[in-house]
């Protein structure tokens, strides 16, 4: 009984072996029933954990991929990105830092319904979140200077974003149109009444030439 109690009370930051990971899973499971209210929790910072989300959305623990999707979904439910730009796993009693190479989520599928101002673009992430882009869940487009390409992101919750995967990005851009924004003609997409500029229309024409 004592051993079981010690096991449950083990700090997240001491999860450096199988038994430690079980402690981490146990705490996350108690906190993460769906998307947990992590924004309302203010636990003490307990240090960093050797966990990383790679640019392709794969989660690693101690340098090894976490292959169990239910476990990844569980951890993703207690993620929070703070104003310091770092991403944490947060429970009501502990907060540990993890590494994120790009965005914590990947948008792997999209659906478009309606048209014009009534158009709604909905994304599904690799961990099962379903997000409608709009005023509260904006899209942003980041220039990739090294490739000359674009990296679109959609806000999922809090400060956590999903990188729109390349196949989905091509589908997204296919719904773009020229829209006048602030006196400049922009190539942009609409969703839930909001307009999200991708790039100036004349730049797109130069790239397409």
JSON list of C-alpha atoms in Angstrom, two decimals:
[
{"chain": "A", "resi": 1, "resn": "UNK", "atom": "CA", "xyz": [0.00, 0.00, 0.00]},
{"chain": "A", "resi": 2, "resn": "UNK", "atom": "CA", "xyz": [2.83, 2.40, 0.91]},
{"chain": "A", "resi": 3, "resn": "UNK", "atom": "CA", "xyz": [4.67, 1.59, -2.30]},
{"chain": "A", "resi": 4, "resn": "UNK", "atom": "CA", "xyz": [1.53, 2.29, -4.35]},
{"chain": "A", "resi": 5, "resn": "UNK", "atom": "CA", "xyz": [1.08, 5.64, -2.57]},
{"chain": "A", "resi": 6, "resn": "UNK", "atom": "CA", "xyz": [4.68, 6.65, -3.25]},
{"chain": "A", "resi": 7, "resn": "UNK", "atom": "CA", "xyz": [4.25, 5.67, -6.87]},
{"chain": "A", "resi": 8, "resn": "UNK", "atom": "CA", "xyz": [1.22, 7.93, -7.29]},
{"chain": "A", "resi": 9, "resn": "UNK", "atom": "CA", "xyz": [2.93, 10.87, -5.61]},
{"chain": "A", "resi": 10, "resn": "UNK", "atom": "CA", "xyz": [6.06, 10.65, -7.73]},
{"chain": "A", "resi": 11, "resn": "UNK", "atom": "CA", "xyz": [6.87, 14.01, -9.33]},
{"chain": "A", "resi": 12, "resn": "UNK", "atom": "CA", "xyz": [6.38, 14.39, -13.06]},
{"chain": "A", "resi": 13, "resn": "UNK", "atom": "CA", "xyz": [9.99, 15.48, -13.46]},
{"chain": "A", "resi": 14, "resn": "UNK", "atom": "CA", "xyz": [11.24, 12.19, -12.03]},
{"chain": "A", "resi": 15, "resn": "UNK", "atom": "CA", "xyz": [9.52, 10.23, -14.82]},
{"chain": "A", "resi": 16, "resn": "UNK", "atom": "CA", "xyz": [12.75, 8.85, -16.25]},
{"chain": "A", "resi": 17, "resn": "UNK", "atom": "CA", "xyz": [11.84, 5.18, -16.47]},
{"chain": "A", "resi": 18, "resn": "UNK", "atom": "CA", "xyz": [8.76, 3.06, -17.14]},
{"chain": "A", "resi": 19, "resn": "UNK", "atom": "CA", "xyz": [7.41, 3.44, -13.62]},
{"chain": "A", "resi": 20, "resn": "UNK", "atom": "CA", "xyz": [7.93, 7.21, -13.75]},
{"chain": "A", "resi": 21, "resn": "UNK", "atom": "CA", "xyz": [6.08, 7.47, -17.03]},
{"chain": "A", "resi": 22, "resn": "UNK", "atom": "CA", "xyz": [3.19, 5.60, -15.45]},
{"chain": "A", "resi": 23, "resn": "UNK", "atom": "CA", "xyz": [3.07, 8.29, -12.75]},
{"chain": "A", "resi": 24, "resn": "UNK", "atom": "CA", "xyz": [2.96, 10.97, -15.42]},
{"chain": "A", "resi": 25, "resn": "UNK", "atom": "CA", "xyz": [0.17, 9.15, -17.26]},
{"chain": "A", "resi": 26, "resn": "UNK", "atom": "CA", "xyz": [-1.77, 8.78, -14.02]},
{"chain": "A", "resi": 27, "resn": "UNK", "atom": "CA", "xyz": [-1.64, 12.48, -13.25]},
{"chain": "A", "resi": 28, "resn": "UNK", "atom": "CA", "xyz": [-2.51, 13.51, -16.80]},
{"chain": "A", "resi": 29, "resn": "UNK", "atom": "CA", "xyz": [-5.44, 11.08, -16.86]},
{"chain": "A", "resi": 30, "resn": "UNK", "atom": "CA", "xyz": [-6.93, 12.58, -13.71]},
{"chain": "A", "resi": 31, "resn": "UNK", "atom": "CA", "xyz": [-6.62, 16.09, -15.16]},
{"chain": "A", "resi": 32, "resn": "UNK", "atom": "CA", "xyz": [-7.33, 15.53, -18.84]},
{"chain": "A", "resi": 33, "resn": "UNK", "atom": "CA", "xyz": [-10.93, 14.54, -19.39]},
{"chain": "A", "resi": 34, "resn": "UNK", "atom": "CA", "xyz": [-11.22, 16.05, -22.86]},
{"chain": "A", "resi": 35, "resn": "UNK", "atom": "CA", "xyz": [-9.55, 19.45, -23.19]},
{"chain": "A", "resi": 36, "resn": "UNK", "atom": "CA", "xyz": [-8.65, 20.24, -19.59]},
{"chain": "A", "resi": 37, "resn": "UNK", "atom": "CA", "xyz": [-9.16, 23.78, -18.15]},
{"chain": "A", "resi": 38, "resn": "UNK", "atom": "CA", "xyz": [-5.40, 24.31, -17.98]},
{"chain": "A", "resi": 39, "resn": "UNK", "atom": "CA", "xyz": [-5.74, 28.09, -18.34]},
{"chain": "A", "resi": 40, "resn": "UNK", "atom": "CA", "xyz": [-7.34, 28.20, -14.89]},
{"chain": "A", "resi": 41, "resn": "UNK", "atom": "CA", "xyz": [-4.60, 26.19, -13.16]},
{"chain": "A", "resi": 42, "resn": "UNK", "atom": "CA", "xyz": [-1.55, 27.87, -11.61]},
{"chain": "A", "resi": 43, "resn": "UNK", "atom": "CA", "xyz": [0.63, 25.11, -10.15]},
{"chain": "A", "resi": 44, "resn": "UNK", "atom": "CA", "xyz": [4.31, 25.51, -9.33]},
{"chain": "A", "resi": 45, "resn": "UNK", "atom": "CA", "xyz": [6.82, 24.91, -12.12]},
{"chain": "A", "resi": 46, "resn": "UNK", "atom": "CA", "xyz": [8.49, 21.54, -11.47]},
{"chain": "A", "resi": 47, "resn": "UNK", "atom": "CA", "xyz": [11.24, 21.61, -14.10]},
{"chain": "A", "resi": 48, "resn": "UNK", "atom": "CA", "xyz": [11.60, 20.19, -17.59]},
{"chain": "A", "resi": 49, "resn": "UNK", "atom": "CA", "xyz": [10.69, 16.74, -18.86]},
{"chain": "A", "resi": 50, "resn": "UNK", "atom": "CA", "xyz": [12.58, 14.92, -21.62]},
{"chain": "A", "resi": 51, "resn": "UNK", "atom": "CA", "xyz": [9.60, 15.01, -23.95]},
{"chain": "A", "resi": 52, "resn": "UNK", "atom": "CA", "xyz": [9.50, 16.63, -27.39]},
{"chain": "A", "resi": 53, "resn": "UNK", "atom": "CA", "xyz": [6.95, 17.16, -30.14]},
{"chain": "A", "resi": 54, "resn": "UNK", "atom": "CA", "xyz": [8.79, 17.02, -33.44]},
{"chain": "A", "resi": 55, "resn": "UNK", "atom": "CA", "xyz": [7.95, 19.20, -36.45]},
{"chain": "A", "resi": 56, "resn": "UNK", "atom": "CA", "xyz": [5.93, 16.36, -38.02]},
{"chain": "A", "resi": 57, "resn": "UNK", "atom": "CA", "xyz": [3.75, 16.09, -34.89]},
{"chain": "A", "resi": 58, "resn": "UNK", "atom": "CA", "xyz": [5.41, 12.93, -33.52]},
{"chain": "A", "resi": 59, "resn": "UNK", "atom": "CA", "xyz": [5.77, 12.86, -29.73]},
{"chain": "A", "resi": 60, "resn": "UNK", "atom": "CA", "xyz": [9.04, 11.57, -28.23]},
{"chain": "A", "resi": 61, "resn": "UNK", "atom": "CA", "xyz": [9.76, 10.58, -24.64]},
{"chain": "A", "resi": 62, "resn": "UNK", "atom": "CA", "xyz": [13.40, 9.98, -23.64]},
{"chain": "A", "resi": 63, "resn": "UNK", "atom": "CA", "xyz": [14.27, 10.00, -27.35]},
{"chain": "A", "resi": 64, "resn": "UNK", "atom": "CA", "xyz": [11.76, 7.28, -28.23]},
{"chain": "A", "resi": 65, "resn": "UNK", "atom": "CA", "xyz": [8.54, 7.88, -30.21]},
{"chain": "A", "resi": 66, "resn": "UNK", "atom": "CA", "xyz": [5.33, 7.51, -28.24]},
{"chain": "A", "resi": 67, "resn": "UNK", "atom": "CA", "xyz": [3.46, 5.11, -30.49]},
{"chain": "A", "resi": 68, "resn": "UNK", "atom": "CA", "xyz": [0.20, 4.88, -28.55]},
{"chain": "A", "resi": 69, "resn": "UNK", "atom": "CA", "xyz": [-2.25, 7.48, -29.91]},
{"chain": "A", "resi": 70, "resn": "UNK", "atom": "CA", "xyz": [-4.52, 7.38, -26.83]},
{"chain": "A", "resi": 71, "resn": "UNK", "atom": "CA", "xyz": [-1.48, 8.34, -24.74]},
{"chain": "A", "resi": 72, "resn": "UNK", "atom": "CA", "xyz": [-0.56, 11.19, -27.10]},
{"chain": "A", "resi": 73, "resn": "UNK", "atom": "CA", "xyz": [-4.15, 12.42, -26.99]},
{"chain": "A", "resi": 74, "resn": "UNK", "atom": "CA", "xyz": [-4.09, 12.27, -23.21]},
{"chain": "A", "resi": 75, "resn": "UNK", "atom": "CA", "xyz": [-0.94, 14.38, -22.98]},
{"chain": "A", "resi": 76, "resn": "UNK", "atom": "CA", "xyz": [-2.24, 16.81, -25.61]},
{"chain": "A", "resi": 77, "resn": "UNK", "atom": "CA", "xyz": [-5.31, 17.45, -23.44]},
{"chain": "A", "resi": 78, "resn": "UNK", "atom": "CA", "xyz": [-3.15, 18.99, -20.68]},
{"chain": "A", "resi": 79, "resn": "UNK", "atom": "CA", "xyz": [-0.87, 21.09, -22.91]},
{"chain": "A", "resi": 80, "resn": "UNK", "atom": "CA", "xyz": [-0.55, 24.83, -22.39]},
{"chain": "A", "resi": 81, "resn": "UNK", "atom": "CA", "xyz": [1.61, 27.45, -24.07]},
{"chain": "A", "resi": 82, "resn": "UNK", "atom": "CA", "xyz": [2.38, 30.39, -21.81]},
{"chain": "A", "resi": 83, "resn": "UNK", "atom": "CA", "xyz": [3.27, 34.01, -22.50]},
{"chain": "A", "resi": 84, "resn": "UNK", "atom": "CA", "xyz": [6.95, 33.09, -22.18]},
{"chain": "A", "resi": 85, "resn": "UNK", "atom": "CA", "xyz": [6.62, 31.16, -25.45]},
{"chain": "A", "resi": 86, "resn": "UNK", "atom": "CA", "xyz": [7.23, 27.78, -23.82]},
{"chain": "A", "resi": 87, "resn": "UNK", "atom": "CA", "xyz": [4.88, 24.80, -23.82]},
{"chain": "A", "resi": 88, "resn": "UNK", "atom": "CA", "xyz": [4.04, 22.86, -20.68]},
{"chain": "A", "resi": 89, "resn": "UNK", "atom": "CA", "xyz": [2.13, 19.82, -19.47]},
{"chain": "A", "resi": 90, "resn": "UNK", "atom": "CA", "xyz": [-0.10, 21.16, -16.71]},
{"chain": "A", "resi": 91, "resn": "UNK", "atom": "CA", "xyz": [-2.13, 19.40, -14.02]},
{"chain": "A", "resi": 92, "resn": "UNK", "atom": "CA", "xyz": [-3.79, 21.09, -11.03]},
{"chain": "A", "resi": 93, "resn": "UNK", "atom": "CA", "xyz": [-0.67, 20.46, -8.92]},
{"chain": "A", "resi": 94, "resn": "UNK", "atom": "CA", "xyz": [2.31, 20.41, -11.34]},
{"chain": "A", "resi": 95, "resn": "UNK", "atom": "CA", "xyz": [3.66, 22.15, -14.42]},
{"chain": "A", "resi": 96, "resn": "UNK", "atom": "CA", "xyz": [6.53, 20.71, -16.45]},
{"chain": "A", "resi": 97, "resn": "UNK", "atom": "CA", "xyz": [8.21, 22.04, -19.57]},
{"chain": "A", "resi": 98, "resn": "UNK", "atom": "CA", "xyz": [8.47, 20.10, -22.81]},
{"chain": "A", "resi": 99, "resn": "UNK", "atom": "CA", "xyz": [10.10, 20.91, -26.15]},
{"chain": "A", "resi": 100, "resn": "UNK", "atom": "CA", "xyz": [8.12, 21.70, -29.30]},
{"chain": "A", "resi": 101, "resn": "UNK", "atom": "CA", "xyz": [10.00, 21.90, -32.59]},
{"chain": "A", "resi": 102, "resn": "UNK", "atom": "CA", "xyz": [7.27, 23.84, -34.42]},
{"chain": "A", "resi": 103, "resn": "UNK", "atom": "CA", "xyz": [3.56, 23.62, -33.55]},
{"chain": "A", "resi": 104, "resn": "UNK", "atom": "CA", "xyz": [2.23, 21.06, -31.07]},
{"chain": "A", "resi": 105, "resn": "UNK", "atom": "CA", "xyz": [-0.47, 19.86, -33.48]},
{"chain": "A", "resi": 106, "resn": "UNK", "atom": "CA", "xyz": [-0.79, 19.14, -37.20]},
{"chain": "A", "resi": 107, "resn": "UNK", "atom": "CA", "xyz": [-3.97, 19.85, -39.17]},
{"chain": "A", "resi": 108, "resn": "UNK", "atom": "CA", "xyz": [-4.35, 16.67, -41.22]},
{"chain": "A", "resi": 109, "resn": "UNK", "atom": "CA", "xyz": [-7.78, 17.16, -42.78]},
{"chain": "A", "resi": 110, "resn": "UNK", "atom": "CA", "xyz": [-10.10, 20.02, -43.71]},
{"chain": "A", "resi": 111, "resn": "UNK", "atom": "CA", "xyz": [-13.67, 20.53, -44.82]},
{"chain": "A", "resi": 112, "resn": "UNK", "atom": "CA", "xyz": [-15.29, 23.57, -46.42]},
{"chain": "A", "resi": 113, "resn": "UNK", "atom": "CA", "xyz": [-18.98, 24.35, -46.22]},
{"chain": "A", "resi": 114, "resn": "UNK", "atom": "CA", "xyz": [-20.96, 27.33, -47.49]},
{"chain": "A", "resi": 115, "resn": "UNK", "atom": "CA", "xyz": [-19.57, 30.13, -49.65]},
{"chain": "A", "resi": 116, "resn": "UNK", "atom": "CA", "xyz": [-18.73, 33.81, -49.46]},
{"chain": "A", "resi": 117, "resn": "UNK", "atom": "CA", "xyz": [-19.23, 35.32, -46.01]},
{"chain": "A", "resi": 118, "resn": "UNK", "atom": "CA", "xyz": [-21.00, 32.12, -44.93]},
{"chain": "A", "resi": 119, "resn": "UNK", "atom": "CA", "xyz": [-18.04, 29.89, -45.76]},
{"chain": "A", "resi": 120, "resn": "UNK", "atom": "CA", "xyz": [-16.67, 27.83, -42.86]},
{"chain": "A", "resi": 121, "resn": "UNK", "atom": "CA", "xyz": [-13.31, 26.02, -42.99]},
{"chain": "A", "resi": 122, "resn": "UNK", "atom": "CA", "xyz": [-13.04, 23.20, -40.47]},
{"chain": "A", "resi": 123, "resn": "UNK", "atom": "CA", "xyz": [-9.82, 21.38, -39.61]},
{"chain": "A", "resi": 124, "resn": "UNK", "atom": "CA", "xyz": [-9.13, 18.08, -37.86]},
{"chain": "A", "resi": 125, "resn": "UNK", "atom": "CA", "xyz": [-5.82, 17.73, -36.06]},
{"chain": "A", "resi": 126, "resn": "UNK", "atom": "CA", "xyz": [-3.62, 14.68, -35.66]},
{"chain": "A", "resi": 127, "resn": "UNK", "atom": "CA", "xyz": [-4.80, 14.31, -32.05]},
{"chain": "A", "resi": 128, "resn": "UNK", "atom": "CA", "xyz": [-8.52, 14.59, -32.88]},
{"chain": "A", "resi": 129, "resn": "UNK", "atom": "CA", "xyz": [-9.31, 18.26, -32.26]},
{"chain": "A", "resi": 130, "resn": "UNK", "atom": "CA", "xyz": [-11.94, 19.71, -34.62]},
{"chain": "A", "resi": 131, "resn": "UNK", "atom": "CA", "xyz": [-11.49, 23.45, -35.17]},
{"chain": "A", "resi": 132, "resn": "UNK", "atom": "CA", "xyz": [-13.52, 25.94, -37.19]},
{"chain": "A", "resi": 133, "resn": "UNK", "atom": "CA", "xyz": [-11.30, 28.78, -38.39]},
{"chain": "A", "resi": 134, "resn": "UNK", "atom": "CA", "xyz": [-12.81, 32.17, -37.64]},
{"chain": "A", "resi": 135, "resn": "UNK", "atom": "CA", "xyz": [-12.48, 35.28, -35.47]},
{"chain": "A", "resi": 136, "resn": "UNK", "atom": "CA", "xyz": [-11.80, 33.19, -32.34]},
{"chain": "A", "resi": 137, "resn": "UNK", "atom": "CA", "xyz": [-9.65, 30.58, -34.12]},
{"chain": "A", "resi": 138, "resn": "UNK", "atom": "CA", "xyz": [-7.67, 32.61, -36.65]},
{"chain": "A", "resi": 139, "resn": "UNK", "atom": "CA", "xyz": [-5.48, 31.38, -39.46]},
{"chain": "A", "resi": 140, "resn": "UNK", "atom": "CA", "xyz": [-2.05, 32.89, -39.99]},
{"chain": "A", "resi": 141, "resn": "UNK", "atom": "CA", "xyz": [0.42, 32.38, -42.80]},
{"chain": "A", "resi": 142, "resn": "UNK", "atom": "CA", "xyz": [4.16, 32.45, -42.16]},
{"chain": "A", "resi": 143, "resn": "UNK", "atom": "CA", "xyz": [6.67, 32.91, -44.97]},
{"chain": "A", "resi": 144, "resn": "UNK", "atom": "CA", "xyz": [9.34, 30.22, -45.19]},
{"chain": "A", "resi": 145, "resn": "UNK", "atom": "CA", "xyz": [12.30, 32.31, -46.27]},
{"chain": "A", "resi": 146, "resn": "UNK", "atom": "CA", "xyz": [14.52, 29.30, -46.84]},
{"chain": "A", "resi": 147, "resn": "UNK", "atom": "CA", "xyz": [12.08, 27.70, -49.29]},
{"chain": "A", "resi": 148, "resn": "UNK", "atom": "CA", "xyz": [10.00, 30.62, -50.51]},
{"chain": "A", "resi": 149, "resn": "UNK", "atom": "CA", "xyz": [6.90, 28.73, -49.39]},
{"chain": "A", "resi": 150, "resn": "UNK", "atom": "CA", "xyz": [4.19, 29.25, -46.81]},
{"chain": "A", "resi": 151, "resn": "UNK", "atom": "CA", "xyz": [3.39, 27.64, -43.47]},
{"chain": "A", "resi": 152, "resn": "UNK", "atom": "CA", "xyz": [-0.25, 28.12, -42.42]},
{"chain": "A", "resi": 153, "resn": "UNK", "atom": "CA", "xyz": [-1.26, 27.76, -38.78]},
{"chain": "A", "resi": 154, "resn": "UNK", "atom": "CA", "xyz": [-4.69, 27.65, -37.16]},
{"chain": "A", "resi": 155, "resn": "UNK", "atom": "CA", "xyz": [-5.30, 28.42, -33.50]},
{"chain": "A", "resi": 156, "resn": "UNK", "atom": "CA", "xyz": [-6.65, 25.39, -31.65]},
{"chain": "A", "resi": 157, "resn": "UNK", "atom": "CA", "xyz": [-7.01, 26.62, -28.05]},
{"chain": "A", "resi": 158, "resn": "UNK", "atom": "CA", "xyz": [-5.25, 29.03, -25.74]},
{"chain": "A", "resi": 159, "resn": "UNK", "atom": "CA", "xyz": [-1.98, 29.82, -27.52]},
{"chain": "A", "resi": 160, "resn": "UNK", "atom": "CA", "xyz": [-1.69, 26.33, -29.04]},
{"chain": "A", "resi": 161, "resn": "UNK", "atom": "CA", "xyz": [-1.67, 26.17, -32.82]},
{"chain": "A", "resi": 162, "resn": "UNK", "atom": "CA", "xyz": [-1.80, 23.46, -35.45]},
{"chain": "A", "resi": 163, "resn": "UNK", "atom": "CA", "xyz": [0.49, 23.59, -38.45]},
{"chain": "A", "resi": 164, "resn": "UNK", "atom": "CA", "xyz": [-1.59, 22.92, -41.55]},
{"chain": "A", "resi": 165, "resn": "UNK", "atom": "CA", "xyz": [0.00, 19.88, -43.21]},
{"chain": "A", "resi": 166, "resn": "UNK", "atom": "CA", "xyz": [1.27, 20.37, -46.75]},
{"chain": "A", "resi": 167, "resn": "UNK", "atom": "CA", "xyz": [-1.44, 18.36, -48.56]},
{"chain": "A", "resi": 168, "resn": "UNK", "atom": "CA", "xyz": [-4.10, 20.24, -46.58]},
{"chain": "A", "resi": 169, "resn": "UNK", "atom": "CA", "xyz": [-2.34, 23.54, -47.26]},
{"chain": "A", "resi": 170, "resn": "UNK", "atom": "CA", "xyz": [-2.73, 23.02, -51.03]},
{"chain": "A", "resi": 171, "resn": "UNK", "atom": "CA", "xyz": [-6.43, 22.32, -50.51]},
{"chain": "A", "resi": 172, "resn": "UNK", "atom": "CA", "xyz": [-6.75, 25.42, -48.32]},
{"chain": "A", "resi": 173, "resn": "UNK", "atom": "CA", "xyz": [-5.05, 27.69, -50.85]},
{"chain": "A", "resi": 174, "resn": "UNK", "atom": "CA", "xyz": [-7.40, 26.30, -53.49]},
{"chain": "A", "resi": 175, "resn": "UNK", "atom": "CA", "xyz": [-10.21, 28.14, -51.70]},
{"chain": "A", "resi": 176, "resn": "UNK", "atom": "CA", "xyz": [-8.38, 31.47, -51.80]},
{"chain": "A", "resi": 177, "resn": "UNK", "atom": "CA", "xyz": [-9.66, 34.55, -53.60]},
{"chain": "A", "resi": 178, "resn": "UNK", "atom": "CA", "xyz": [-8.61, 38.12, -54.27]},
{"chain": "A", "resi": 179, "resn": "UNK", "atom": "CA", "xyz": [-10.02, 40.42, -51.58]},
{"chain": "A", "resi": 180, "resn": "UNK", "atom": "CA", "xyz": [-9.44, 44.14, -51.00]},
{"chain": "A", "resi": 181, "resn": "UNK", "atom": "CA", "xyz": [-7.92, 44.61, -47.55]},
{"chain": "A", "resi": 182, "resn": "UNK", "atom": "CA", "xyz": [-6.84, 48.07, -46.38]},
{"chain": "A", "resi": 183, "resn": "UNK", "atom": "CA", "xyz": [-6.58, 49.38, -49.91]},
{"chain": "A", "resi": 184, "resn": "UNK", "atom": "CA", "xyz": [-4.45, 46.45, -51.10]},
{"chain": "A", "resi": 185, "resn": "UNK", "atom": "CA", "xyz": [-5.59, 43.48, -53.15]},
{"chain": "A", "resi": 186, "resn": "UNK", "atom": "CA", "xyz": [-4.72, 40.38, -51.20]},
{"chain": "A", "resi": 187, "resn": "UNK", "atom": "CA", "xyz": [-5.03, 36.68, -51.93]},
{"chain": "A", "resi": 188, "resn": "UNK", "atom": "CA", "xyz": [-6.96, 35.45, -48.90]},
{"chain": "A", "resi": 189, "resn": "UNK", "atom": "CA", "xyz": [-9.39, 32.88, -47.53]},
{"chain": "A", "resi": 190, "resn": "UNK", "atom": "CA", "xyz": [-12.66, 33.41, -45.66]},
{"chain": "A", "resi": 191, "resn": "UNK", "atom": "CA", "xyz": [-14.10, 31.48, -42.73]},
{"chain": "A", "resi": 192, "resn": "UNK", "atom": "CA", "xyz": [-16.97, 32.33, -40.35]},
{"chain": "A", "resi": 193, "resn": "UNK", "atom": "CA", "xyz": [-17.08, 35.91, -41.61]},
{"chain": "A", "resi": 194, "resn": "UNK", "atom": "CA", "xyz": [-13.37, 36.57, -41.08]},
{"chain": "A", "resi": 195, "resn": "UNK", "atom": "CA", "xyz": [-10.84, 37.17, -43.84]},
{"chain": "A", "resi": 196, "resn": "UNK", "atom": "CA", "xyz": [-7.31, 35.78, -43.52]},
{"chain": "A", "resi": 197, "resn": "UNK", "atom": "CA", "xyz": [-4.73, 37.26, -45.92]},
{"chain": "A", "resi": 198, "resn": "UNK", "atom": "CA", "xyz": [-2.25, 34.83, -47.42]},
{"chain": "A", "resi": 199, "resn": "UNK", "atom": "CA", "xyz": [-0.13, 37.21, -49.54]},
{"chain": "A", "resi": 200, "resn": "UNK", "atom": "CA", "xyz": [-0.49, 40.25, -51.81]},
{"chain": "A", "resi": 201, "resn": "UNK", "atom": "CA", "xyz": [-2.20, 39.26, -55.04]},
{"chain": "A", "resi": 202, "resn": "UNK", "atom": "CA", "xyz": [0.59, 40.70, -57.19]},
{"chain": "A", "resi": 203, "resn": "UNK", "atom": "CA", "xyz": [3.15, 38.58, -55.37]},
{"chain": "A", "resi": 204, "resn": "UNK", "atom": "CA", "xyz": [1.10, 35.46, -56.05]},
{"chain": "A", "resi": 205, "resn": "UNK", "atom": "CA", "xyz": [0.96, 36.37, -59.74]},
{"chain": "A", "resi": 206, "resn": "UNK", "atom": "CA", "xyz": [4.75, 36.75, -59.83]},
{"chain": "A", "resi": 207, "resn": "UNK", "atom": "CA", "xyz": [5.20, 33.36, -58.14]},
{"chain": "A", "resi": 208, "resn": "UNK", "atom": "CA", "xyz": [2.75, 31.77, -60.56]},
{"chain": "A", "resi": 209, "resn": "UNK", "atom": "CA", "xyz": [4.38, 33.24, -63.67]}
]
